[in-house]
Amino acid sequence: MVFAHDNVEVNQSNTSTYAMEGDLYMIKKIYNGLILFFFIAILIFYGSGLAIREYNKITNEFFNATIYLNTTVSQENTIRELKAIADEYDLTVAKFIPENNSGIDIFVYSHKNKYIHDFLFSNRFIKDLNYDQTITYSNDLTEINAEMIQTFFNKGIFIRPLDHLKNIGVEGKYALNVDDASNLENLLNEINNRYGNSLTMYYNQRLQNTFTGDVNSLKYNYGMILIVMLFITLLTSFLYDIKGRKKEIAVKRLLGYGTEVVFYDIFIKQAVKPMVFSVLLSQLIVIPFFVLNKNIKSLDILKYFLKGSLKFSIPFAAVFMTAFALFLLINIASKSEKIHIVSYIKGKKPSKNTLSVFVKMGSTLIIIVAFGISAVSWNFISEKKEAVHRWEETKNYATLNIYVPDHIFHNKKRAAEFEQTHKIIWNYLNEKNGLLFYKTTNQINENSFFINNQEVDVPFVYINENYLIENPILDATGNRISSVDNRDNNAITVLVPMRYKFHEEELRQTIHKKHVYDKYISEDIIRERITGEKNTTDLSKENLNNPSIMEKFIYIKDNQSLFTYTAGGDFITDGILAIVTGENMGLNVYTPSFTSMNVKYDDINELNREISVLFNDLGYGEVETDFASVYQQNAEDVQYFKNLMGFSLIVFVLSLIFLVLSLLFYLEIYFQNNKKRIAIKNFLGFNFFSRNKKVFIGLFLQDAMIILISLAISFFISNKVVGIQILKPILASCLLALLFDTLCSALVLKGRESKFMVETLKGE
């Protein structure tokens, strides 16, 4: 008999269902939380991917090759020749330079402005811009500011004329657009043959995103790991939700409800409503995040994101609802399930929570491996973090470039006469508060010393007093060294780490030899080149035993890291530092080191004018000079590590949330399956761990298996991805996961017991 329309029976059914909902309340909360978290995660993943795609489209899609440019002429002349090459060979030339946190500068020259007109404008990246009035086809490109370029990328993209590179630095990587990329090497050979006296282009096969570097691939890989794990967890939670409703299904079937009615009721409540709610709520949660993160900068971008994100989310929701429907139909229609209706009505539940164990282990395993990779990244980041901070302090520092004409460079006498002026130039830059850090290498000593008759690699660096002012160095007693006695022009002060104190005599001999060599060798060579006569004396040998040539040792604390101001160099530790003044060394140091002097400026154009006046006054006005930004030499690496730091933090937070949700899901399944047994043991006086030893033993065994599997995976990854250093963080992550599981489980189960034990014993 069918009672589907009997109000009494329906009320009874609703009462039974309400009681059953109480058992499933916590699981349902976790289940709904997982759904919402999933859609938030995929929207963040979608938004990040959208920003990356749009940025890559602007910086990569139009360009089909990269080159590395070296130059022997001034930056201004290099730019002039680059533009001539672009016009002659119908090229687009662009250099991408990160602009700290504000965005990226794209310095571009495009023959007939094809990059702007045929690409950016036609792809609608430029908004509300009267193209014909703002952008001309002349060689001078009007700047396009960040507000004109509408993308989901959260940093500003500035299109600037190639000419603006002259105060930043023209050497380095460039992106090219050529009609026939397959013929690029032949084209470069032709260009180098014609322009080789001034600039050289090298083919660089790797077209790398210069702003985000390899962080993009890391974001994608980590994002995929999290989404796949969430996807599997949600599918598993559907099975548990349906299994938990077998009593409800059994009661409704016993009361005569048809398959369609039972299916529709559960499907709407447990699949459709949570999915629709999560899709809409996730939009409301994520949109403010992207607004604050400056991805969404206008109403048009908001509409664009909403349209795309809904298209991205709805297929996932459809897949979940389809999977839920299939699981539900199988459980409702299964003959084996009908046999157990009476058992389900009596409250019998599956005795094993195999699927929850699988989800818990799987999520923990993947998160541990992800943590291991992140830990290696963080170890790398921690080494670079201080360097990033120091590099950002160099934004107003520049180094001098000089371009000597061939008629001087290839004439030994003229070149030697010009070299004699280098001491004056060095002193000028020193008086401008230039910071010197010159790591020397020469034929006498390539950073090597002999200690106990063994060659030891020790960095030997020339610095000036200005460096001491900006970079704290502590002596052996912990006092800062900010100045030295430089009254004796025949003496140099040498700062030596304490670790070398027991080898002082050997160091003194080696450093004295180097001091004398650097002070006098250039004088002999220059005198010979100017006079044209072979030297009959050797000043460096004659002064080797001169008692007035001396070195004053000051011992400093060990393990002090010193910033190098050199691209890619970052820091050195425990280097031996010789302090150079304007008189105590020779041209063998002044000549190569003045281009390593980092000069602070307020106006780089004024700095260029001043140095030009100096060269004119010295009689070498034909020598071209310019200053290049110190920071921009390393801007790409700085931005890469800043992105990596931020992304690693996001991975950690998302992974931790997911780990907590999967653990709560596992614990709730355990509690629902064992709450009567736990309640009885509690009543009989068993302590907490005796009542729940099953779950703690299970967690220990699971984590033991995870440790073994993680180590096996890490051995594979260590050879394929990040190196052998991943082993330690993965093992540490496993032990931390075990500790976290134990503590979290104890807290959750204590809370559940104190809340529900009385009701459980009453049979409620």
PDB file of C-alpha atoms in Angstrom, residues 480-690:
ATOM      1  CA  ARG A 480      80.638  48.716  14.496  1.00  0.00           C
ATOM      2  CA  ILE A 481      83.427  49.816  12.164  1.00  0.00           C
ATOM      3  CA  SER A 482      82.333  53.013  10.434  1.00  0.00           C
ATOM      4  CA  SER A 483      85.714  54.573   9.616  1.00  0.00           C
ATOM      5  CA  VAL A 484      89.409  53.735   9.561  1.00  0.00           C
ATOM      6  CA  ASP A 485      92.677  55.639   9.794  1.00  0.00           C
ATOM      7  CA  ASN A 486      93.542  56.422   6.177  1.00  0.00           C
ATOM      8  CA  ARG A 487      96.212  59.095   6.683  1.00  0.00           C
ATOM      9  CA  ASP A 488      99.039  56.834   5.497  1.00  0.00           C
ATOM     10  CA  ASN A 489      98.814  56.446   1.716  1.00  0.00           C
ATOM     11  CA  ASN A 490     101.213  53.508   1.800  1.00  0.00           C
ATOM     12  CA  ALA A 491      99.019  51.493   4.137  1.00  0.00           C
ATOM     13  CA  ILE A 492      95.743  49.695   3.676  1.00  0.00           C
ATOM     14  CA  THR A 493      93.392  48.571   6.406  1.00  0.00           C
ATOM     15  CA  VAL A 494      92.333  44.944   6.056  1.00  0.00           C
ATOM     16  CA  LEU A 495      89.284  43.511   7.832  1.00  0.00           C
ATOM     17  CA  VAL A 496      89.872  39.827   8.574  1.00  0.00           C
ATOM     18  CA  PRO A 497      87.321  37.379  10.048  1.00  0.00           C
ATOM     19  CA  MET A 498      88.424  35.881  13.368  1.00  0.00           C
ATOM     20  CA  ARG A 499      88.406  32.382  11.878  1.00  0.00           C
ATOM     21  CA  TYR A 500      91.667  33.251  10.052  1.00  0.00           C
ATOM     22  CA  LYS A 501      93.489  34.733  13.081  1.00  0.00           C
ATOM     23  CA  PHE A 502      95.570  31.594  13.639  1.00  0.00           C
ATOM     24  CA  HIS A 503      96.924  31.950  10.094  1.00  0.00           C
ATOM     25  CA  GLU A 504      97.808  35.623  10.343  1.00  0.00           C
ATOM     26  CA  GLU A 505     101.418  35.288   9.221  1.00  0.00           C
ATOM     27  CA  GLU A 506     100.501  33.391   6.060  1.00  0.00           C
ATOM     28  CA  LEU A 507      97.713  35.850   5.300  1.00  0.00           C
ATOM     29  CA  ARG A 508      99.984  38.853   5.825  1.00  0.00           C
ATOM     30  CA  GLN A 509     102.515  37.497   3.344  1.00  0.00           C
ATOM     31  CA  THR A 510      99.892  36.806   0.696  1.00  0.00           C
ATOM     32  CA  ILE A 511      97.990  40.071   1.163  1.00  0.00           C
ATOM     33  CA  HIS A 512     101.192  42.148   1.281  1.00  0.00           C
ATOM     34  CA  LYS A 513     102.298  40.641  -2.016  1.00  0.00           C
ATOM     35  CA  LYS A 514      98.894  41.440  -3.494  1.00  0.00           C
ATOM     36  CA  HIS A 515      98.927  44.976  -2.062  1.00  0.00           C
ATOM     37  CA  VAL A 516     102.322  45.797  -3.571  1.00  0.00           C
ATOM     38  CA  TYR A 517     101.402  44.234  -6.892  1.00  0.00           C
ATOM     39  CA  ASP A 518      98.120  46.165  -7.183  1.00  0.00           C
ATOM     40  CA  LYS A 519      99.768  49.430  -6.130  1.00  0.00           C
ATOM     41  CA  TYR A 520     102.667  49.411  -8.596  1.00  0.00           C
ATOM     42  CA  ILE A 521     102.149  46.992 -11.485  1.00  0.00           C
ATOM     43  CA  SER A 522     100.039  49.398 -13.542  1.00  0.00           C
ATOM     44  CA  GLU A 523     102.611  52.181 -13.182  1.00  0.00           C
ATOM     45  CA  ASP A 524     105.237  49.994 -14.858  1.00  0.00           C
ATOM     46  CA  ILE A 525     102.883  48.989 -17.674  1.00  0.00           C
ATOM     47  CA  ILE A 526     101.586  52.530 -18.328  1.00  0.00           C
ATOM     48  CA  ARG A 527     105.079  54.052 -18.295  1.00  0.00           C
ATOM     49  CA  GLU A 528     106.225  51.453 -20.821  1.00  0.00           C
ATOM     50  CA  ARG A 529     103.226  52.103 -23.114  1.00  0.00           C
ATOM     51  CA  ILE A 530     103.593  55.882 -22.994  1.00  0.00           C
ATOM     52  CA  THR A 531     107.378  55.989 -23.512  1.00  0.00           C
ATOM     53  CA  GLY A 532     107.472  53.050 -25.871  1.00  0.00           C
ATOM     54  CA  GLU A 533     110.584  51.818 -24.077  1.00  0.00           C
ATOM     55  CA  LYS A 534     110.899  48.540 -22.207  1.00  0.00           C
ATOM     56  CA  ASN A 535     111.041  48.965 -18.445  1.00  0.00           C
ATOM     57  CA  THR A 536     114.360  48.326 -16.794  1.00  0.00           C
ATOM     58  CA  THR A 537     112.791  48.379 -13.343  1.00  0.00           C
ATOM     59  CA  ASP A 538     109.968  46.490 -11.653  1.00  0.00           C
ATOM     60  CA  LEU A 539     108.361  48.653  -8.986  1.00  0.00           C
ATOM     61  CA  SER A 540     106.275  45.826  -7.572  1.00  0.00           C
ATOM     62  CA  LYS A 541     109.390  43.716  -6.947  1.00  0.00           C
ATOM     63  CA  GLU A 542     111.438  46.658  -5.695  1.00  0.00           C
ATOM     64  CA  ASN A 543     108.794  47.580  -3.124  1.00  0.00           C
ATOM     65  CA  LEU A 544     107.998  44.065  -1.994  1.00  0.00           C
ATOM     66  CA  ASN A 545     110.276  44.487   1.025  1.00  0.00           C
ATOM     67  CA  ASN A 546     109.650  48.199   1.489  1.00  0.00           C
ATOM     68  CA  PRO A 547     108.768  48.601   5.215  1.00  0.00           C
ATOM     69  CA  SER A 548     106.629  51.674   4.525  1.00  0.00           C
ATOM     70  CA  ILE A 549     104.194  49.568   2.460  1.00  0.00           C
ATOM     71  CA  MET A 550     102.092  47.912   5.117  1.00  0.00           C
ATOM     72  CA  GLU A 551      98.761  46.320   5.954  1.00  0.00           C
ATOM     73  CA  LYS A 552      96.849  47.072   9.154  1.00  0.00           C
ATOM     74  CA  PHE A 553      94.763  44.122  10.245  1.00  0.00           C
ATOM     75  CA  ILE A 554      91.483  44.588  12.107  1.00  0.00           C
ATOM     76  CA  TYR A 555      89.771  41.385  13.125  1.00  0.00           C
ATOM     77  CA  ILE A 556      86.023  41.184  12.705  1.00  0.00           C
ATOM     78  CA  LYS A 557      83.335  38.768  13.844  1.00  0.00           C
ATOM     79  CA  ASP A 558      82.860  35.578  11.854  1.00  0.00           C
ATOM     80  CA  ASN A 559      79.797  34.751   9.745  1.00  0.00           C
ATOM     81  CA  GLN A 560      79.026  38.322   8.722  1.00  0.00           C
ATOM     82  CA  SER A 561      77.209  38.461   5.387  1.00  0.00           C
ATOM     83  CA  LEU A 562      78.084  41.371   3.146  1.00  0.00           C
ATOM     84  CA  PHE A 563      75.877  42.680   0.363  1.00  0.00           C
ATOM     85  CA  THR A 564      77.709  42.686  -2.953  1.00  0.00           C
ATOM     86  CA  TYR A 565      75.595  45.084  -5.064  1.00  0.00           C
ATOM     87  CA  THR A 566      76.265  42.781  -8.004  1.00  0.00           C
ATOM     88  CA  ALA A 567      73.553  41.077 -10.049  1.00  0.00           C
ATOM     89  CA  GLY A 568      73.164  37.496  -8.913  1.00  0.00           C
ATOM     90  CA  GLY A 569      75.846  37.874  -6.247  1.00  0.00           C
ATOM     91  CA  ASP A 570      73.687  38.991  -3.330  1.00  0.00           C
ATOM     92  CA  PHE A 571      75.907  38.220  -0.292  1.00  0.00           C
ATOM     93  CA  ILE A 572      79.290  36.804   0.585  1.00  0.00           C
ATOM     94  CA  THR A 573      80.222  35.510   4.038  1.00  0.00           C
ATOM     95  CA  ASP A 574      83.572  35.735   5.820  1.00  0.00           C
ATOM     96  CA  GLY A 575      85.324  37.672   3.099  1.00  0.00           C
ATOM     97  CA  ILE A 576      88.612  39.498   3.659  1.00  0.00           C
ATOM     98  CA  LEU A 577      88.043  43.218   3.028  1.00  0.00           C
ATOM     99  CA  ALA A 578      90.711  45.715   1.987  1.00  0.00           C
ATOM    100  CA  ILE A 579      89.657  49.356   2.406  1.00  0.00           C
ATOM    101  CA  VAL A 580      90.619  51.533  -0.550  1.00  0.00           C
ATOM    102  CA  THR A 581      91.115  55.295  -0.320  1.00  0.00           C
ATOM    103  CA  GLY A 582      91.854  57.735  -3.092  1.00  0.00           C
ATOM    104  CA  GLU A 583      95.617  57.420  -2.633  1.00  0.00           C
ATOM    105  CA  ASN A 584      96.577  54.090  -1.088  1.00  0.00           C
ATOM    106  CA  MET A 585      96.219  51.883  -4.204  1.00  0.00           C
ATOM    107  CA  GLY A 586      97.269  51.869  -7.816  1.00  0.00           C
ATOM    108  CA  LEU A 587      95.470  51.872 -11.148  1.00  0.00           C
ATOM    109  CA  ASN A 588      95.347  48.089 -11.073  1.00  0.00           C
ATOM    110  CA  VAL A 589      92.515  48.622  -8.561  1.00  0.00           C
ATOM    111  CA  TYR A 590      91.159  52.055  -9.538  1.00  0.00           C
ATOM    112  CA  THR A 591      90.690  51.221 -13.227  1.00  0.00           C
ATOM    113  CA  PRO A 592      88.513  48.099 -12.929  1.00  0.00           C
ATOM    114  CA  SER A 593      86.736  49.167  -9.749  1.00  0.00           C
ATOM    115  CA  PHE A 594      85.320  52.603 -10.569  1.00  0.00           C
ATOM    116  CA  THR A 595      82.681  50.987 -12.781  1.00  0.00           C
ATOM    117  CA  SER A 596      81.711  48.920  -9.722  1.00  0.00           C
ATOM    118  CA  MET A 597      81.055  52.084  -7.696  1.00  0.00           C
ATOM    119  CA  ASN A 598      77.358  52.387  -6.808  1.00  0.00           C
ATOM    120  CA  VAL A 599      76.459  56.074  -6.825  1.00  0.00           C
ATOM    121  CA  LYS A 600      73.282  57.385  -5.210  1.00  0.00           C
ATOM    122  CA  TYR A 601      71.338  59.933  -7.244  1.00  0.00           C
ATOM    123  CA  ASP A 602      68.254  62.115  -7.062  1.00  0.00           C
ATOM    124  CA  ASP A 603      68.229  62.849 -10.788  1.00  0.00           C
ATOM    125  CA  ILE A 604      70.082  60.404 -13.013  1.00  0.00           C
ATOM    126  CA  ASN A 605      70.101  62.891 -15.913  1.00  0.00           C
ATOM    127  CA  GLU A 606      71.930  65.391 -13.723  1.00  0.00           C
ATOM    128  CA  LEU A 607      74.411  62.671 -12.787  1.00  0.00           C
ATOM    129  CA  ASN A 608      75.013  61.984 -16.486  1.00  0.00           C
ATOM    130  CA  ARG A 609      75.587  65.684 -17.159  1.00  0.00           C
ATOM    131  CA  GLU A 610      78.084  65.982 -14.300  1.00  0.00           C
ATOM    132  CA  ILE A 611      80.162  63.006 -15.432  1.00  0.00           C
ATOM    133  CA  SER A 612      80.187  64.323 -19.011  1.00  0.00           C
ATOM    134  CA  VAL A 613      81.562  67.648 -17.746  1.00  0.00           C
ATOM    135  CA  LEU A 614      84.280  65.790 -15.821  1.00  0.00           C
ATOM    136  CA  PHE A 615      85.394  63.855 -18.912  1.00  0.00           C
ATOM    137  CA  ASN A 616      85.409  67.083 -20.951  1.00  0.00           C
ATOM    138  CA  ASP A 617      87.567  68.766 -18.325  1.00  0.00           C
ATOM    139  CA  LEU A 618      89.960  65.803 -18.457  1.00  0.00           C
ATOM    140  CA  GLY A 619      90.256  66.254 -22.232  1.00  0.00           C
ATOM    141  CA  TYR A 620      88.251  63.166 -23.172  1.00  0.00           C
ATOM    142  CA  GLY A 621      84.927  64.606 -24.260  1.00  0.00           C
ATOM    143  CA  GLU A 622      84.713  62.040 -27.063  1.00  0.00           C
ATOM    144  CA  VAL A 623      84.419  59.228 -24.492  1.00  0.00           C
ATOM    145  CA  GLU A 624      80.730  58.465 -24.075  1.00  0.00           C
ATOM    146  CA  THR A 625      79.377  57.851 -20.587  1.00  0.00           C
ATOM    147  CA  ASP A 626      76.091  57.035 -18.951  1.00  0.00           C
ATOM    148  CA  PHE A 627      74.773  55.563 -15.725  1.00  0.00           C
ATOM    149  CA  ALA A 628      72.682  52.409 -15.452  1.00  0.00           C
ATOM    150  CA  SER A 629      70.340  51.552 -12.603  1.00  0.00           C
ATOM    151  CA  VAL A 630      71.809  49.065 -10.120  1.00  0.00           C
ATOM    152  CA  TYR A 631      68.376  47.780  -9.098  1.00  0.00           C
ATOM    153  CA  GLN A 632      67.221  47.023 -12.633  1.00  0.00           C
ATOM    154  CA  GLN A 633      70.154  44.664 -13.131  1.00  0.00           C
ATOM    155  CA  ASN A 634      68.530  42.357 -10.604  1.00  0.00           C
ATOM    156  CA  ALA A 635      64.868  43.452 -10.790  1.00  0.00           C
ATOM    157  CA  GLU A 636      63.714  40.266 -12.488  1.00  0.00           C
ATOM    158  CA  ASP A 637      65.178  38.020  -9.772  1.00  0.00           C
ATOM    159  CA  VAL A 638      63.875  40.287  -7.003  1.00  0.00           C
ATOM    160  CA  GLN A 639      60.332  40.167  -8.365  1.00  0.00           C
ATOM    161  CA  TYR A 640      60.564  36.414  -8.878  1.00  0.00           C
ATOM    162  CA  PHE A 641      61.431  35.792  -5.242  1.00  0.00           C
ATOM    163  CA  LYS A 642      58.785  38.214  -3.981  1.00  0.00           C
ATOM    164  CA  ASN A 643      56.186  36.317  -6.008  1.00  0.00           C
ATOM    165  CA  LEU A 644      57.525  33.008  -4.738  1.00  0.00           C
ATOM    166  CA  MET A 645      57.313  34.184  -1.127  1.00  0.00           C
ATOM    167  CA  GLY A 646      53.705  35.311  -1.488  1.00  0.00           C
ATOM    168  CA  PHE A 647      52.657  32.218  -3.351  1.00  0.00           C
ATOM    169  CA  SER A 648      54.279  29.832  -0.859  1.00  0.00           C
ATOM    170  CA  LEU A 649      52.271  31.492   1.905  1.00  0.00           C
ATOM    171  CA  ILE A 650      49.022  31.012  -0.051  1.00  0.00           C
ATOM    172  CA  VAL A 651      49.876  27.336  -0.637  1.00  0.00           C
ATOM    173  CA  PHE A 652      50.512  26.860   3.073  1.00  0.00           C
ATOM    174  CA  VAL A 653      47.204  28.460   4.136  1.00  0.00           C
ATOM    175  CA  LEU A 654      45.062  26.632   1.559  1.00  0.00           C
ATOM    176  CA  SER A 655      46.751  23.314   2.292  1.00  0.00           C
ATOM    177  CA  LEU A 656      46.275  23.753   6.026  1.00  0.00           C
ATOM    178  CA  ILE A 657      42.562  24.530   5.581  1.00  0.00           C
ATOM    179  CA  PHE A 658      42.135  21.473   3.390  1.00  0.00           C
ATOM    180  CA  LEU A 659      44.033  19.266   5.845  1.00  0.00           C
ATOM    181  CA  VAL A 660      41.810  20.443   8.717  1.00  0.00           C
ATOM    182  CA  LEU A 661      38.620  19.826   6.713  1.00  0.00           C
ATOM    183  CA  SER A 662      39.685  16.324   5.667  1.00  0.00           C
ATOM    184  CA  LEU A 663      40.692  15.475   9.259  1.00  0.00           C
ATOM    185  CA  LEU A 664      37.360  16.765  10.615  1.00  0.00           C
ATOM    186  CA  PHE A 665      35.550  14.684   8.018  1.00  0.00           C
ATOM    187  CA  TYR A 666      37.510  11.587   9.055  1.00  0.00           C
ATOM    188  CA  LEU A 667      36.930  12.198  12.780  1.00  0.00           C
ATOM    189  CA  GLU A 668      33.213  12.838  12.372  1.00  0.00           C
ATOM    190  CA  ILE A 669      32.746   9.592  10.450  1.00  0.00           C
ATOM    191  CA  TYR A 670      34.647   7.771  13.210  1.00  0.00           C
ATOM    192  CA  PHE A 671      32.580   9.434  15.938  1.00  0.00           C
ATOM    193  CA  GLN A 672      29.234   8.698  14.293  1.00  0.00           C
ATOM    194  CA  ASN A 673      30.205   5.046  13.802  1.00  0.00           C
ATOM    195  CA  ASN A 674      31.508   4.594  17.371  1.00  0.00           C
ATOM    196  CA  LYS A 675      29.675   7.079  19.581  1.00  0.00           C
ATOM    197  CA  LYS A 676      27.596   4.436  21.421  1.00  0.00           C
ATOM    198  CA  ARG A 677      30.676   2.363  22.201  1.00  0.00           C
ATOM    199  CA  ILE A 678      32.535   5.497  23.325  1.00  0.00           C
ATOM    200  CA  ALA A 679      29.601   6.579  25.513  1.00  0.00           C
ATOM    201  CA  ILE A 680      29.384   3.205  27.243  1.00  0.00           C
ATOM    202  CA  LYS A 681      33.146   3.102  27.890  1.00  0.00           C
ATOM    203  CA  ASN A 682      32.961   6.630  29.242  1.00  0.00           C
ATOM    204  CA  PHE A 683      30.139   5.563  31.583  1.00  0.00           C
ATOM    205  CA  LEU A 684      32.214   2.573  32.743  1.00  0.00           C
ATOM    206  CA  GLY A 685      35.156   4.818  33.630  1.00  0.00           C
ATOM    207  CA  PHE A 686      37.599   4.233  30.753  1.00  0.00           C
ATOM    208  CA  ASN A 687      39.959   7.153  30.260  1.00  0.00           C
ATOM    209  CA  PHE A 688      39.919   9.255  27.095  1.00  0.00           C
ATOM    210  CA  PHE A 689      42.735   7.463  25.250  1.00  0.00           C
ATOM    211  CA  SER A 690      41.375   4.027  26.190  1.00  0.00           C
TER     212      SER A 690
END
